[in-house]
Amino acid sequence: MENLFSSTSVGSYNLEHRVVLAPLTRMRTEPGNVPGDLMVEYYTQRATKGGLLITDATAVSPLAIAYVDAPGIYTDEHLQGWKRVVDAVHAKGARIFLQIWHAGRQAHPANTGGVTPIAPSALLSLEHAAIRNEDGSIAEAELILPRELEIKEIPLIVDQFRRSAVLAKEAGFDGVELHAANGYLFEQFLLDGTNHRTDAYGGPVENRARFLFESLDAVVSVWGAGKVAVRLSPSGTYGTMSDSNPHGTFQYVSEKLNDYDLAYVHVIEPRVRGIIDIDAEDAHVWSKDIRRWFKGPLIAAGGFTGAKAEQIIAEGGADLVAFGRLFVSNPDLPSRFRHDLPLSPYDRSTFYGGDAGGYTDYPTYDAVVLA
Ligand SMILES: Cc1cc2nc3c(=O)[nH]c(=O)nc-3n(C[C@H](O)[C@H](O)[C@H](O)COP(=O)(O)O)c2cc1C
């Protein structure tokens, strides 16, 4: 694992190893989408000296939320909640980026105060949102037909990203990652399966990417160079997503990302669809393409084991690897990889929502051995 445990840098930050915590929606906030003690503990457990953590997808407005008890970054309470997370993570010597997010048509009126979700075009996603029943339990709910954004509304959403970036900076984060993956609003604009607009934001890829790049301009104007990142899922279909020419779309986007002095680009490989593994041994490895197009630091994610991560870094296919599900159940994942220790299995039933069970009660390896 010598490559995984060699130093590297993202933007102006030096890192001591390359095992990154992937962004994971865990639906564990306090009321009002505010990070509380449980989230402070979760992130603290996964922080290591010289390591990098990426947060849960965090909504830039009330209308951006797809899942009940997902965090927000649009009020002072959100800022204060996140500040406690950031301070605790920094105290352990780790870096932390906030993933900022708008769900677009993946949002649900039950989570948005009854407001109809928005999208580039009025097209239905066949996925589900997570909502709270009257008895307090969490349920999956079918999505509803979104409303097509009027062109004059788009700058208002760009400004929501800018304002959230300001709050993230005030909370002390080391940077922000724009969530342009997994079927949410940026990707809904980017792919032609979900963007049927005929104005300046639809049609050719230059137009479909406009919303992403305008938002990037806004966020970089707040954060400056080397502190902003973008997550892409070129092979993703989650969210009923499709594109007639993914190669062309993602080549355009990746090459244009070179115009920004980004901290990194983060790419999800096709080994997973949402949270389910797919059989894709012979699947296209997108990070290798993105590597050719984008010249800055690259994080790869999606179905990696320690050995596969070591291999892709050794081959130069990526600089860092983000781990999702294995980091859920192994809070000390970097140390387990480093010392070749057995991994604890994860429990899917506790991924989303609930209490400390399946969230902060997975033991470290030392605790298992000593028990
Ligand atoms: C419970 C869960 C929640 C997730 N939430 C997010 C999220 O908020 N933002 C995001 O970009 N990806 C999210 N993902 C995708 C992960 O970041 C990651 O790409 C995926 O789990 C594949 O990596 P893995 O095979 O290491 O788990 C989520 C995945 C899981 C399992």
Short mmCIF file of C-alpha atoms and ligand atoms in Angstrom, two decimals, residues 22-26 56-57 99 179 182 231 268 272 274-275 301-304 322-325 351-352, ligand 1:
data_model
loop_
_atom_site.label_atom_id
_atom_site.label_comp_id
_atom_site.label_asym_id
_atom_site.label_seq_id
_atom_site.Cartn_x
_atom_site.Cartn_y
_atom_site.Cartn_z
CA ALA A 22 -16.56 9.75 0.15
CA PRO A 23 -19.58 12.04 0.48
CA LEU A 24 -22.34 10.02 2.14
CA THR A 25 -25.91 11.11 2.82
CA ARG A 26 -26.71 9.59 6.21
CA ASP A 56 -22.80 14.49 3.18
CA ALA A 57 -24.48 16.20 0.20
CA GLN A 99 -20.28 18.87 -0.72
CA HIS A 179 -22.17 17.82 -6.47
CA ASN A 182 -25.72 11.12 -9.35
CA ARG A 231 -17.87 15.58 -8.55
CA ILE A 268 -17.42 7.93 -9.79
CA VAL A 272 -21.87 1.10 -8.59
CA GLY A 274 -26.45 4.48 -6.52
CA ILE A 275 -25.51 2.21 -3.64
CA ALA A 301 -14.53 6.42 -6.27
CA GLY A 302 -16.89 3.50 -6.68
CA GLY A 303 -16.42 -0.10 -5.59
CA PHE A 304 -12.75 0.20 -4.63
CA ALA A 322 -12.65 7.89 -1.99
CA PHE A 323 -14.36 5.10 -0.08
CA GLY A 324 -18.04 5.12 0.81
CA ARG A 325 -19.51 1.95 2.18
CA PHE A 351 -27.33 3.66 5.90
CA TYR A 352 -30.13 6.21 5.86
C1 LIG B 1 -25.36 5.61 2.12
C2 LIG B 1 -24.78 6.31 0.92
C3 LIG B 1 -24.99 7.66 0.75
C4 LIG B 1 -24.42 8.34 -0.33
N1 LIG B 1 -24.56 9.70 -0.41
C5 LIG B 1 -23.87 10.39 -1.34
C6 LIG B 1 -23.85 11.81 -1.32
O1 LIG B 1 -24.42 12.46 -0.44
N2 LIG B 1 -23.15 12.44 -2.30
C7 LIG B 1 -22.48 11.77 -3.28
O2 LIG B 1 -21.86 12.39 -4.14
N3 LIG B 1 -22.45 10.41 -3.30
C8 LIG B 1 -23.11 9.73 -2.34
N4 LIG B 1 -23.03 8.36 -2.32
C9 LIG B 1 -22.10 7.68 -3.25
C10 LIG B 1 -20.74 7.49 -2.58
O3 LIG B 1 -20.08 8.73 -2.38
C11 LIG B 1 -19.82 6.58 -3.42
O4 LIG B 1 -19.60 7.16 -4.67
C12 LIG B 1 -20.43 5.20 -3.58
O5 LIG B 1 -20.83 4.68 -2.32
C13 LIG B 1 -19.46 4.24 -4.22
O6 LIG B 1 -18.32 4.09 -3.42
P1 LIG B 1 -18.11 2.77 -2.50
O7 LIG B 1 -18.15 1.59 -3.44
O8 LIG B 1 -16.75 2.99 -1.88
O9 LIG B 1 -19.21 2.73 -1.50
C14 LIG B 1 -23.64 7.64 -1.28
C15 LIG B 1 -23.46 6.27 -1.12
C16 LIG B 1 -23.99 5.61 -0.03
C17 LIG B 1 -23.70 4.15 0.16
#
